[in-house]
Amino acid sequence: MGEKLEAELAEEKSSDIRNDGSIVGKSVVRVDAWDKVTGKAQYVDDIPFPGCWYGGTVRSNVPHGKIVKIERSPSFDWSKVIFVAAKDLPGPNEVAMVRRDMPILAKEIVNYVSEPIALIAAPTKALLKAALKAVKVEIEPLEPVLTIEEALSGENVIWGEDNVLAKFEVNKGDAEEAFNEADIIIEETYRTGHQEQLYLEPQGMVALPRDDGGVEVIGSLQCPYYVHSAMTHAFMLPPEKVVIKQAVTGGGFGGKEDFPSLLAIHAAILALKAKRPVKIIYDRAEDMVSTTKRHPSRIRHRTGVKKDGTIVAQDIDLVLDGGAYTTLSIVVLQRSLLHATGCYNIPNAHVSAKVVATNTPPNGAFRGFGAPQSIFAMERQMDKIARTLNLSPVEVRRKNLLRVGDTFPFGQAVEDEGPRLVFERALVISEYERKRAEYSRDRGPKRRGIGVSLFLHGGGFTGSGEQAIDGKVKLKLTSERVELYVSSVDMGQGAATVLTQITAQGLQIPFERVKYMSPDTSKTPDSGPTVASRTTMIVGKIVLRGAEKLIKRLKKYVSDSLDVPFEEVTYNKGFFQRNGVYVVDFLEAARSYEEKHGPLEVIGDYSHPAELYWDDDRCQGDAYQGYAWGANVLEVEVDMDTWEVRPLRDTVVVDVGTAINPLLAVGQVEGGSLQGLGYGYLEVIEVEGGKYKNDRLSNYIIPTSVDCPDFFVELTEIPCSKGAFGAKGLGEMPLSGGGPAVAAAIEHATGLFSNKLPITGEVLTALELKGDERRS
Ligand code: MTE
Ligand code: MOS
């Protein structure tokens, strides 16, 4: 790589700081950029481990059944490999997550197609393949539960007493009573399918046995401490004997939130038994058939409306398909429930929510975490109200928008005018009204359509979640730099860069003097998992508390060593001063401290805003510390003969609070919106007999550059007092806008109203056959 480029980059960076002394709000080049573009970055499969064996998995091929026999072919030489089944496990056969219902390996019963039954490690990939082929598992099939309806009927119970993994309910006012005041009641049932995270890098993990009987795991993951606690539980090891390190991670999107716990245990079991490193890297097909997906949903809306479009009452019945085990379904469901009424003020609301078990692979976290399903249903319902009352979708939304002081069904009051601001701005810059009229005049085989969606996302963990995590970070001051130790990972979203900016700004030192250290549980305190769009907003705030502490400690040192009263020393823009006179700068003080005492370490800790109230049992109160808002105006062209949909232009206005790094923020918005578009009209997973039929990129179609609309992204920045420098959680939110926007735009172009996602050609044809009329 050109040294010149690097020099230019360095210059660009420092000039960025010099501008007005602030690194927050500057689009500095991401700290991982050069390693990634030059290929220097090492993903787990790139790291050489001498003597490493390859691990693989024997899986179920039926959705539900009794394991009768695991047969190993006598013609294979089993002395050359390591074989492990459930009976050989060293500790409890449980993957410790929110619950412990998921086994490490199925023992007697299999509950989904692809469920792990046994593990094999071999010195070569070829031998591993041969060994996997030499295992036959005899399974006596049991009746499976494959759909939400079958699960709800309770006829065949596969989980607990009634197949219900979790349920919640919230009430505001009296919905049933208020329906009497409505001019019309509008009902619809919405459905969404699975969605695959499709991170570029598949799941991968390597485990290394340690001399002290412990084990180290290096892998592609989002939550080092989730993996750590699952490992200590499975191996009954003390915390210090388990070390988890994050390798450079090629995307997670929620898919590496819970699954890596299972994979790490698998690799470690083999490594401990083989007494050597063992690596398990899934190929795309294995990854697609066996790892978690977005929960399919069925959401029923019943809305009481006045003739002018004002909503007076709403009843929502929300059901998610959790798959065979709980994984994160309880919290996904909670988020679904809390986002169910979208950006609207519903004076009387009743929302009930359930997640049920089915004999399909466990569903888990995926960017949005339950919100995209809810928001799709709510936004479609707004369009349905408009269609039914012959009003414009914009007017119906405008009438019901949340304003400051309005409350969500769970009681939390809205604190800013974000919904109105992003909505009106998106309409203006997209020229929505003019285009709506123009596209309505399209005739002929190709017609354009324009649709709008509104969405929101609560940043950080739900309710008291952040208190429970009680995140901590470590700042280590050496003579040359400040090292930042957090368990929050960079998986492409830019956390390493953004946290570096926050640290530098908090300490008022140059960006280059801060080093984000890659997460390693033996060195890094637990700042919590990298999920819930919490890193910038919440972890950033913890980092700032650490920075404050570090400055205070250094100030104490300066005051002691110069024999100046502590109160007389101030710190500003990198300088310690006494009564306004320069004494020493930050780095000089750091060098001097290090020479005398060695590196200075401080821990930043979480402080919960005292005014927030949350009742977990009743799901009432301040569910989130701040809400980010968004509006998406999408324009598409639809081929009326082939139903081919081409996104043309996507205007997305989001309020993200303070944008710490605007370019990275825009990248999050474009990427998330595109993932949402894919969810809306392209990405199909067909399940047949509990088996995913789409297991590769040739039959699981995601948007490529050809399908990418021209993006026009604008950031509205309404600072949030709970986030670092006013930041709100942004990472997941944009995804929720894509699905409903594409549905609305396709409706405008074709005249066909789809109540489900994804809207494929088959769906549009079925709508016509059912009697929907295409636009004349
Ligand atoms: N962006 C990229 N490029 N890659 C990812 O894996 N994950 C998303 C989002 N944006 C993801 C991403 C998800 S699911 C979450 S929860 C947030 O980033 C987490 O990061 P944050 O807390 O820094 O927003
Ligand atoms: Mo994101 S779905 O919270 O990892």
Tab-separated table of N, CA and C in Angstrom, residues 406-548:
chain	number	residue	atom	x	y	z
A	406	ASP	N	-46.852	12.648	24.364
A	406	ASP	CA	-47.707	11.480	24.108
A	406	ASP	C	-47.050	10.252	24.729
A	407	THR	N	-47.872	9.265	25.037
A	407	THR	CA	-47.286	8.069	25.656
A	407	THR	C	-47.483	6.827	24.783
A	408	PHE	N	-46.512	5.948	24.880
A	408	PHE	CA	-46.616	4.620	24.269
A	408	PHE	C	-47.590	3.785	25.112
A	409	PRO	N	-48.060	2.657	24.566
A	409	PRO	CA	-48.974	1.813	25.347
A	409	PRO	C	-48.388	1.351	26.683
A	410	PHE	N	-47.065	1.329	26.795
A	410	PHE	CA	-46.446	0.892	28.048
A	410	PHE	C	-46.132	2.064	28.962
A	411	GLY	N	-46.640	3.235	28.611
A	411	GLY	CA	-46.605	4.349	29.558
A	411	GLY	C	-45.498	5.363	29.374
A	412	GLN	N	-44.463	5.042	28.601
A	412	GLN	CA	-43.348	5.992	28.466
A	412	GLN	C	-43.767	7.189	27.607
A	413	ALA	N	-43.337	8.383	28.044
A	413	ALA	CA	-43.677	9.594	27.298
A	413	ALA	C	-42.596	9.914	26.265
A	414	VAL	N	-43.040	10.440	25.131
A	414	VAL	CA	-42.116	10.822	24.063
A	414	VAL	C	-41.459	12.149	24.417
A	415	GLU	N	-40.132	12.241	24.178
A	415	GLU	CA	-39.389	13.419	24.641
A	415	GLU	C	-38.967	14.379	23.551
A	416	ASP	N	-39.126	13.988	22.297
A	416	ASP	CA	-38.737	14.925	21.240
A	416	ASP	C	-39.691	14.832	20.052
A	417	GLU	N	-39.524	15.773	19.139
A	417	GLU	CA	-40.411	15.835	17.966
A	417	GLU	C	-39.831	15.057	16.788
A	418	GLY	N	-38.990	14.063	17.099
A	418	GLY	CA	-38.342	13.282	16.047
A	418	GLY	C	-39.281	12.755	14.972
A	419	PRO	N	-40.396	12.099	15.359
A	419	PRO	CA	-41.257	11.502	14.330
A	419	PRO	C	-41.734	12.529	13.296
A	420	ARG	N	-42.169	13.685	13.785
A	420	ARG	CA	-42.681	14.701	12.867
A	420	ARG	C	-41.552	15.260	11.997
A	421	LEU	N	-40.426	15.513	12.623
A	421	LEU	CA	-39.317	16.109	11.873
A	421	LEU	C	-38.827	15.203	10.750
A	422	VAL	N	-38.588	13.926	11.068
A	422	VAL	CA	-38.059	13.042	10.018
A	422	VAL	C	-39.106	12.816	8.924
A	423	PHE	N	-40.356	12.736	9.331
A	423	PHE	CA	-41.433	12.476	8.372
A	423	PHE	C	-41.583	13.629	7.385
A	424	GLU	N	-41.742	14.828	7.919
A	424	GLU	CA	-41.973	15.984	7.041
A	424	GLU	C	-40.751	16.237	6.151
A	425	ARG	N	-39.570	16.060	6.728
A	425	ARG	CA	-38.351	16.302	5.963
A	425	ARG	C	-38.211	15.287	4.814
A	426	ALA	N	-38.516	14.033	5.108
A	426	ALA	CA	-38.403	13.000	4.059
A	426	ALA	C	-39.398	13.276	2.930
A	427	LEU	N	-40.582	13.744	3.289
A	427	LEU	CA	-41.588	14.044	2.268
A	427	LEU	C	-41.111	15.188	1.374
A	428	VAL	N	-40.504	16.178	1.995
A	428	VAL	CA	-40.040	17.343	1.225
A	428	VAL	C	-38.892	16.964	0.299
A	429	ILE	N	-37.857	16.351	0.855
A	429	ILE	CA	-36.680	16.139	-0.005
A	429	ILE	C	-36.891	15.032	-1.026
A	430	SER	N	-37.872	14.177	-0.804
A	430	SER	CA	-38.156	13.155	-1.824
A	430	SER	C	-39.149	13.674	-2.856
A	431	GLU	N	-39.717	14.835	-2.611
A	431	GLU	CA	-40.803	15.383	-3.450
A	431	GLU	C	-41.937	14.365	-3.562
A	432	TYR	N	-42.296	13.840	-2.430
A	432	TYR	CA	-43.276	12.756	-2.371
A	432	TYR	C	-44.580	13.090	-3.094
A	433	GLU	N	-45.179	14.226	-2.742
A	433	GLU	CA	-46.517	14.530	-3.287
A	433	GLU	C	-46.485	14.668	-4.815
A	434	ARG	N	-45.474	15.372	-5.295
A	434	ARG	CA	-45.393	15.573	-6.747
A	434	ARG	C	-45.212	14.228	-7.463
A	435	LYS	N	-44.326	13.404	-6.891
A	435	LYS	CA	-44.060	12.117	-7.544
A	435	LYS	C	-45.223	11.160	-7.419
A	436	ARG	N	-45.905	11.223	-6.303
A	436	ARG	CA	-47.064	10.354	-6.112
A	436	ARG	C	-48.058	10.617	-7.241
A	437	ALA	N	-48.297	11.898	-7.523
A	437	ALA	CA	-49.237	12.259	-8.578
A	437	ALA	C	-48.695	11.852	-9.945
A	438	GLU	N	-47.401	12.117	-10.149
A	438	GLU	CA	-46.808	11.796	-11.458
A	438	GLU	C	-46.838	10.285	-11.722
A	439	TYR	N	-46.408	9.513	-10.741
A	439	TYR	CA	-46.333	8.058	-10.950
A	439	TYR	C	-47.728	7.447	-11.101
A	440	SER	N	-48.726	8.087	-10.487
A	440	SER	CA	-50.094	7.572	-10.612
A	440	SER	C	-50.575	7.628	-12.062
A	441	ARG	N	-49.923	8.483	-12.829
A	441	ARG	CA	-50.329	8.601	-14.241
A	441	ARG	C	-49.609	7.597	-15.141
A	442	ASP	N	-48.667	6.853	-14.606
A	442	ASP	CA	-47.945	5.870	-15.432
A	442	ASP	C	-48.914	4.862	-16.024
A	443	ARG	N	-48.746	4.591	-17.289
A	443	ARG	CA	-49.509	3.525	-17.943
A	443	ARG	C	-48.494	2.601	-18.586
A	444	GLY	N	-48.961	1.534	-19.179
A	444	GLY	CA	-48.022	0.685	-19.899
A	444	GLY	C	-47.416	-0.389	-19.027
A	445	PRO	N	-46.435	-1.091	-19.584
A	445	PRO	CA	-45.936	-2.311	-18.939
A	445	PRO	C	-45.052	-2.052	-17.721
A	446	LYS	N	-44.495	-0.842	-17.614
A	446	LYS	CA	-43.660	-0.573	-16.441
A	446	LYS	C	-44.230	0.620	-15.702
A	447	ARG	N	-44.465	0.418	-14.405
A	447	ARG	CA	-45.081	1.512	-13.654
A	447	ARG	C	-44.293	1.802	-12.394
A	448	ARG	N	-44.244	3.079	-12.102
A	448	ARG	CA	-43.508	3.475	-10.906
A	448	ARG	C	-44.462	3.638	-9.722
A	449	GLY	N	-43.902	3.473	-8.565
A	449	GLY	CA	-44.690	3.651	-7.348
A	449	GLY	C	-43.826	4.289	-6.283
A	450	ILE	N	-44.465	5.002	-5.369
A	450	ILE	CA	-43.722	5.616	-4.267
A	450	ILE	C	-44.467	5.313	-2.970
A	451	GLY	N	-43.714	4.937	-1.961
A	451	GLY	CA	-44.338	4.582	-0.681
A	451	GLY	C	-43.516	5.116	0.471
A	452	VAL	N	-44.190	5.340	1.592
A	452	VAL	CA	-43.489	5.888	2.747
A	452	VAL	C	-43.689	4.989	3.961
A	453	SER	N	-42.650	4.912	4.783
A	453	SER	CA	-42.790	4.200	6.056
A	453	SER	C	-42.150	5.036	7.160
A	454	LEU	N	-42.657	4.840	8.357
A	454	LEU	CA	-42.110	5.507	9.538
A	454	LEU	C	-41.681	4.428	10.520
A	455	PHE	N	-40.594	4.680	11.204
A	455	PHE	CA	-40.106	3.637	12.108
A	455	PHE	C	-39.313	4.255	13.251
A	456	LEU	N	-39.004	3.422	14.223
A	456	LEU	CA	-38.306	3.908	15.420
A	456	LEU	C	-37.513	2.761	16.011
A	457	HIS	N	-36.595	3.085	16.882
A	457	HIS	CA	-35.905	2.024	17.613
A	457	HIS	C	-35.444	2.541	18.964
A	458	GLY	N	-35.792	1.796	19.995
A	458	GLY	CA	-35.331	2.129	21.338
A	458	GLY	C	-33.889	1.662	21.498
A	459	GLY	N	-32.999	2.578	21.894
A	459	GLY	CA	-31.580	2.233	21.996
A	459	GLY	C	-31.261	1.537	23.305
A	460	GLY	N	-30.393	0.553	23.238
A	460	GLY	CA	-29.954	-0.154	24.437
A	460	GLY	C	-30.909	-1.256	24.849
A	461	PHE	N	-30.565	-1.941	25.934
A	461	PHE	CA	-31.401	-3.036	26.425
A	461	PHE	C	-32.748	-2.513	26.912
A	462	THR	N	-33.734	-3.383	26.862
A	462	THR	CA	-35.077	-3.051	27.302
A	462	THR	C	-35.146	-2.944	28.828
A	463	GLY	N	-35.904	-1.954	29.294
A	463	GLY	CA	-36.227	-1.842	30.725
A	463	GLY	C	-35.005	-1.762	31.605
A	464	SER	N	-34.918	-2.717	32.550
A	464	SER	CA	-33.806	-2.674	33.497
A	464	SER	C	-32.588	-3.438	32.980
A	465	GLY	N	-32.628	-3.790	31.704
A	465	GLY	CA	-31.545	-4.588	31.117
A	465	GLY	C	-30.152	-4.020	31.302
A	466	GLU	N	-30.017	-2.708	31.124
A	466	GLU	CA	-28.677	-2.120	31.248
A	466	GLU	C	-28.183	-2.171	32.691
A	467	GLN	N	-29.109	-2.084	33.641
A	467	GLN	CA	-28.705	-2.204	35.052
A	467	GLN	C	-28.201	-3.612	35.325
A	468	ALA	N	-28.887	-4.583	34.723
A	468	ALA	CA	-28.493	-5.972	34.922
A	468	ALA	C	-27.109	-6.232	34.318
A	469	ILE	N	-26.849	-5.665	33.160
A	469	ILE	CA	-25.542	-5.851	32.525
A	469	ILE	C	-24.458	-5.147	33.350
A	470	ASP	N	-24.762	-3.931	33.805
A	470	ASP	CA	-23.839	-3.148	34.613
A	470	ASP	C	-22.459	-3.076	33.943
A	471	GLY	N	-22.446	-2.619	32.704
A	471	GLY	CA	-21.251	-2.644	31.866
A	471	GLY	C	-20.058	-1.883	32.435
A	472	LYS	N	-18.891	-2.434	32.153
A	472	LYS	CA	-17.654	-1.796	32.605
A	472	LYS	C	-16.654	-1.734	31.459
A	473	VAL	N	-15.835	-0.688	31.459
A	473	VAL	CA	-14.770	-0.577	30.473
A	473	VAL	C	-13.473	-0.275	31.219
A	474	LYS	N	-12.355	-0.529	30.550
A	474	LYS	CA	-11.069	-0.213	31.166
A	474	LYS	C	-10.292	0.732	30.260
A	475	LEU	N	-9.717	1.764	30.851
A	475	LEU	CA	-8.823	2.649	30.111
A	475	LEU	C	-7.439	2.487	30.718
A	476	LYS	N	-6.470	2.231	29.851
A	476	LYS	CA	-5.107	2.033	30.339
A	476	LYS	C	-4.229	3.104	29.730
A	477	LEU	N	-3.606	3.860	30.601
A	477	LEU	CA	-2.756	4.959	30.151
A	477	LEU	C	-1.310	4.493	30.134
A	478	THR	N	-0.715	4.488	28.954
A	478	THR	CA	0.713	4.183	28.861
A	478	THR	C	1.410	5.502	28.533
A	479	SER	N	2.710	5.448	28.296
A	479	SER	CA	3.415	6.712	28.064
A	479	SER	C	3.048	7.316	26.715
A	480	GLU	N	2.598	6.486	25.788
A	480	GLU	CA	2.363	6.985	24.439
A	480	GLU	C	0.896	7.110	24.052
A	481	ARG	N	0.039	6.367	24.747
A	481	ARG	CA	-1.347	6.336	24.287
A	481	ARG	C	-2.283	5.853	25.392
A	482	VAL	N	-3.555	5.930	25.090
A	482	VAL	CA	-4.560	5.382	25.993
A	482	VAL	C	-5.182	4.181	25.299
A	483	GLU	N	-5.148	3.047	25.988
A	483	GLU	CA	-5.748	1.847	25.405
A	483	GLU	C	-7.151	1.666	25.958
A	484	LEU	N	-8.069	1.326	25.059
A	484	LEU	CA	-9.463	1.156	25.444
A	484	LEU	C	-9.824	-0.325	25.415
A	485	TYR	N	-10.217	-0.843	26.573
A	485	TYR	CA	-10.596	-2.243	26.678
A	485	TYR	C	-12.104	-2.353	26.905
A	486	VAL	N	-12.798	-2.881	25.911
A	486	VAL	CA	-14.241	-3.102	26.026
A	486	VAL	C	-14.556	-4.466	25.428
A	487	SER	N	-15.672	-5.065	25.850
A	487	SER	CA	-16.064	-6.320	25.210
A	487	SER	C	-16.997	-6.058	24.032
A	488	SER	N	-17.215	-4.793	23.717
A	488	SER	CA	-18.030	-4.432	22.562
A	488	SER	C	-17.180	-4.595	21.311
A	489	VAL	N	-17.656	-5.392	20.378
A	489	VAL	CA	-16.836	-5.736	19.225
A	489	VAL	C	-17.141	-4.839	18.023
A	490	ASP	N	-16.203	-4.825	17.106
A	490	ASP	CA	-16.488	-4.243	15.798
A	490	ASP	C	-16.794	-5.403	14.867
A	491	MET	N	-17.975	-5.370	14.277
A	491	MET	CA	-18.324	-6.436	13.327
A	491	MET	C	-18.657	-5.819	11.979
A	492	GLY	N	-18.110	-4.619	11.774
A	492	GLY	CA	-18.373	-3.906	10.528
A	492	GLY	C	-19.147	-2.624	10.762
A	493	GLN	N	-19.840	-2.550	11.892
A	493	GLN	CA	-20.687	-1.369	12.136
A	493	GLN	C	-19.879	-0.142	12.520
A	494	GLY	N	-18.613	-0.344	12.908
A	494	GLY	CA	-17.746	0.814	13.156
A	494	GLY	C	-17.509	1.141	14.615
A	495	ALA	N	-17.842	0.202	15.516
A	495	ALA	CA	-17.702	0.482	16.953
A	495	ALA	C	-16.274	0.863	17.342
A	496	ALA	N	-15.286	0.208	16.736
A	496	ALA	CA	-13.892	0.492	17.119
A	496	ALA	C	-13.558	1.957	16.843
A	497	THR	N	-14.034	2.444	15.725
A	497	THR	CA	-13.750	3.832	15.351
A	497	THR	C	-14.535	4.814	16.220
A	498	VAL	N	-15.813	4.538	16.359
A	498	VAL	CA	-16.682	5.453	17.097
A	498	VAL	C	-16.274	5.521	18.576
A	499	LEU	N	-15.947	4.370	19.169
A	499	LEU	CA	-15.524	4.383	20.578
A	499	LEU	C	-14.172	5.085	20.734
A	500	THR	N	-13.329	4.970	19.730
A	500	THR	CA	-12.053	5.692	19.754
A	500	THR	C	-12.307	7.198	19.725
A	501	GLN	N	-13.235	7.609	18.874
A	501	GLN	CA	-13.569	9.038	18.809
A	501	GLN	C	-14.110	9.537	20.153
A	502	ILE	N	-14.993	8.735	20.740
A	502	ILE	CA	-15.597	9.142	22.014
A	502	ILE	C	-14.529	9.251	23.104
A	503	THR	N	-13.598	8.273	23.126
A	503	THR	CA	-12.530	8.299	24.128
A	503	THR	C	-11.646	9.534	23.927
A	504	ALA	N	-11.254	9.757	22.670
A	504	ALA	CA	-10.369	10.895	22.379
A	504	ALA	C	-11.036	12.206	22.776
A	505	GLN	N	-12.310	12.326	22.442
A	505	GLN	CA	-13.021	13.557	22.778
A	505	GLN	C	-13.182	13.684	24.289
A	506	GLY	N	-13.494	12.573	24.949
A	506	GLY	CA	-13.677	12.590	26.399
A	506	GLY	C	-12.397	13.002	27.109
A	507	LEU	N	-11.261	12.558	26.569
A	507	LEU	CA	-9.979	12.878	27.191
A	507	LEU	C	-9.376	14.151	26.609
A	508	GLN	N	-9.991	14.641	25.540
A	508	GLN	CA	-9.496	15.822	24.833
A	508	GLN	C	-8.068	15.632	24.341
A	509	ILE	N	-7.820	14.453	23.792
A	509	ILE	CA	-6.490	14.180	23.226
A	509	ILE	C	-6.674	13.760	21.760
A	510	PRO	N	-5.583	13.752	20.975
A	510	PRO	CA	-5.735	13.387	19.557
A	510	PRO	C	-6.256	11.957	19.375
A	511	PHE	N	-7.041	11.806	18.341
A	511	PHE	CA	-7.622	10.520	17.949
A	511	PHE	C	-6.548	9.427	17.872
A	512	GLU	N	-5.383	9.756	17.313
A	512	GLU	CA	-4.316	8.765	17.104
A	512	GLU	C	-3.713	8.265	18.413
A	513	ARG	N	-3.998	8.963	19.499
A	513	ARG	CA	-3.426	8.556	20.784
A	513	ARG	C	-4.329	7.586	21.537
A	514	VAL	N	-5.410	7.186	20.897
A	514	VAL	CA	-6.307	6.220	21.535
A	514	VAL	C	-6.282	4.936	20.718
A	515	LYS	N	-6.165	3.824	21.410
A	515	LYS	CA	-6.118	2.549	20.702
A	515	LYS	C	-7.225	1.634	21.226
A	516	TYR	N	-8.146	1.298	20.337
A	516	TYR	CA	-9.195	0.323	20.654
A	516	TYR	C	-8.555	-1.056	20.635
A	517	MET	N	-8.661	-1.802	21.734
A	517	MET	CA	-8.026	-3.116	21.832
A	517	MET	C	-9.048	-4.196	21.502
A	518	SER	N	-8.645	-5.163	20.718
A	518	SER	CA	-9.649	-6.137	20.298
A	518	SER	C	-10.044	-7.020	21.491
A	519	PRO	N	-11.338	-7.292	21.639
A	519	PRO	CA	-11.865	-7.925	22.851
A	519	PRO	C	-11.272	-9.294	23.187
A	520	ASP	N	-10.952	-9.463	24.447
A	520	ASP	CA	-10.299	-10.659	24.961
A	520	ASP	C	-10.694	-10.720	26.444
A	521	THR	N	-11.459	-11.753	26.818
A	521	THR	CA	-12.016	-11.749	28.178
A	521	THR	C	-10.951	-11.833	29.274
A	522	SER	N	-9.704	-12.179	28.914
A	522	SER	CA	-8.676	-12.215	29.953
A	522	SER	C	-8.136	-10.813	30.242
A	523	LYS	N	-8.465	-9.854	29.375
A	523	LYS	CA	-7.955	-8.493	29.570
A	523	LYS	C	-9.055	-7.447	29.651
A	524	THR	N	-10.198	-7.800	29.084
A	524	THR	CA	-11.251	-6.817	28.892
A	524	THR	C	-12.354	-6.997	29.911
A	525	PRO	N	-12.755	-5.933	30.593
A	525	PRO	CA	-13.925	-6.087	31.464
A	525	PRO	C	-15.183	-6.266	30.618
A	526	ASP	N	-16.271	-6.624	31.265
A	526	ASP	CA	-17.515	-6.923	30.544
A	526	ASP	C	-18.315	-5.635	30.343
A	527	SER	N	-18.210	-5.086	29.143
A	527	SER	CA	-19.013	-3.893	28.843
A	527	SER	C	-20.356	-4.305	28.258
A	528	GLY	N	-20.623	-5.602	28.291
A	528	GLY	CA	-21.892	-6.105	27.784
A	528	GLY	C	-21.751	-6.614	26.363
A	529	PRO	N	-22.839	-7.192	25.850
A	529	PRO	CA	-22.820	-7.748	24.496
A	529	PRO	C	-22.918	-6.640	23.446
A	530	THR	N	-22.486	-6.949	22.224
A	530	THR	CA	-22.579	-5.974	21.139
A	530	THR	C	-23.905	-6.165	20.418
A	531	VAL	N	-24.930	-5.676	21.039
A	531	VAL	CA	-26.291	-5.902	20.539
A	531	VAL	C	-27.138	-4.686	20.913
A	532	ALA	N	-28.390	-4.725	20.467
A	532	ALA	CA	-29.373	-3.724	20.888
A	532	ALA	C	-28.936	-2.294	20.566
A	533	SER	N	-28.095	-2.136	19.548
A	533	SER	CA	-27.620	-0.807	19.125
A	533	SER	C	-27.135	0.005	20.324
A	534	ARG	N	-26.482	-0.675	21.261
A	534	ARG	CA	-26.158	-0.029	22.532
A	534	ARG	C	-24.752	0.533	22.605
A	535	THR	N	-23.890	0.167	21.649
A	535	THR	CA	-22.474	0.453	21.822
A	535	THR	C	-22.171	1.948	21.883
A	536	THR	N	-22.595	2.688	20.867
A	536	THR	CA	-22.280	4.108	20.831
A	536	THR	C	-22.962	4.838	21.987
A	537	MET	N	-24.267	4.592	22.094
A	537	MET	CA	-25.078	5.323	23.066
A	537	MET	C	-24.716	4.976	24.510
A	538	ILE	N	-24.793	3.699	24.854
A	538	ILE	CA	-24.650	3.283	26.255
A	538	ILE	C	-23.193	3.021	26.624
A	539	VAL	N	-22.511	2.183	25.845
A	539	VAL	CA	-21.113	1.887	26.180
A	539	VAL	C	-20.283	3.169	26.043
A	540	GLY	N	-20.623	3.989	25.046
A	540	GLY	CA	-19.932	5.269	24.876
A	540	GLY	C	-19.998	6.104	26.140
A	541	LYS	N	-21.147	6.083	26.772
A	541	LYS	CA	-21.326	6.845	28.013
A	541	LYS	C	-20.460	6.262	29.142
A	542	ILE	N	-20.355	4.946	29.167
A	542	ILE	CA	-19.510	4.314	30.191
A	542	ILE	C	-18.043	4.684	29.952
A	543	VAL	N	-17.671	4.722	28.675
A	543	VAL	CA	-16.309	5.125	28.317
A	543	VAL	C	-16.040	6.548	28.824
A	544	LEU	N	-17.024	7.411	28.664
A	544	LEU	CA	-16.845	8.796	29.118
A	544	LEU	C	-16.668	8.881	30.631
A	545	ARG	N	-17.372	8.005	31.347
A	545	ARG	CA	-17.191	7.996	32.805
A	545	ARG	C	-15.771	7.535	33.158
A	546	GLY	N	-15.262	6.593	32.365
A	546	GLY	CA	-13.878	6.150	32.554
A	546	GLY	C	-12.904	7.278	32.256
A	547	ALA	N	-13.192	8.026	31.191
A	547	ALA	CA	-12.305	9.120	30.791
A	547	ALA	C	-12.242	10.189	31.886
A	548	GLU	N	-13.398	10.481	32.444
A	548	GLU	CA	-13.455	11.464	33.534
A	548	GLU	C	-12.589	11.027	34.713
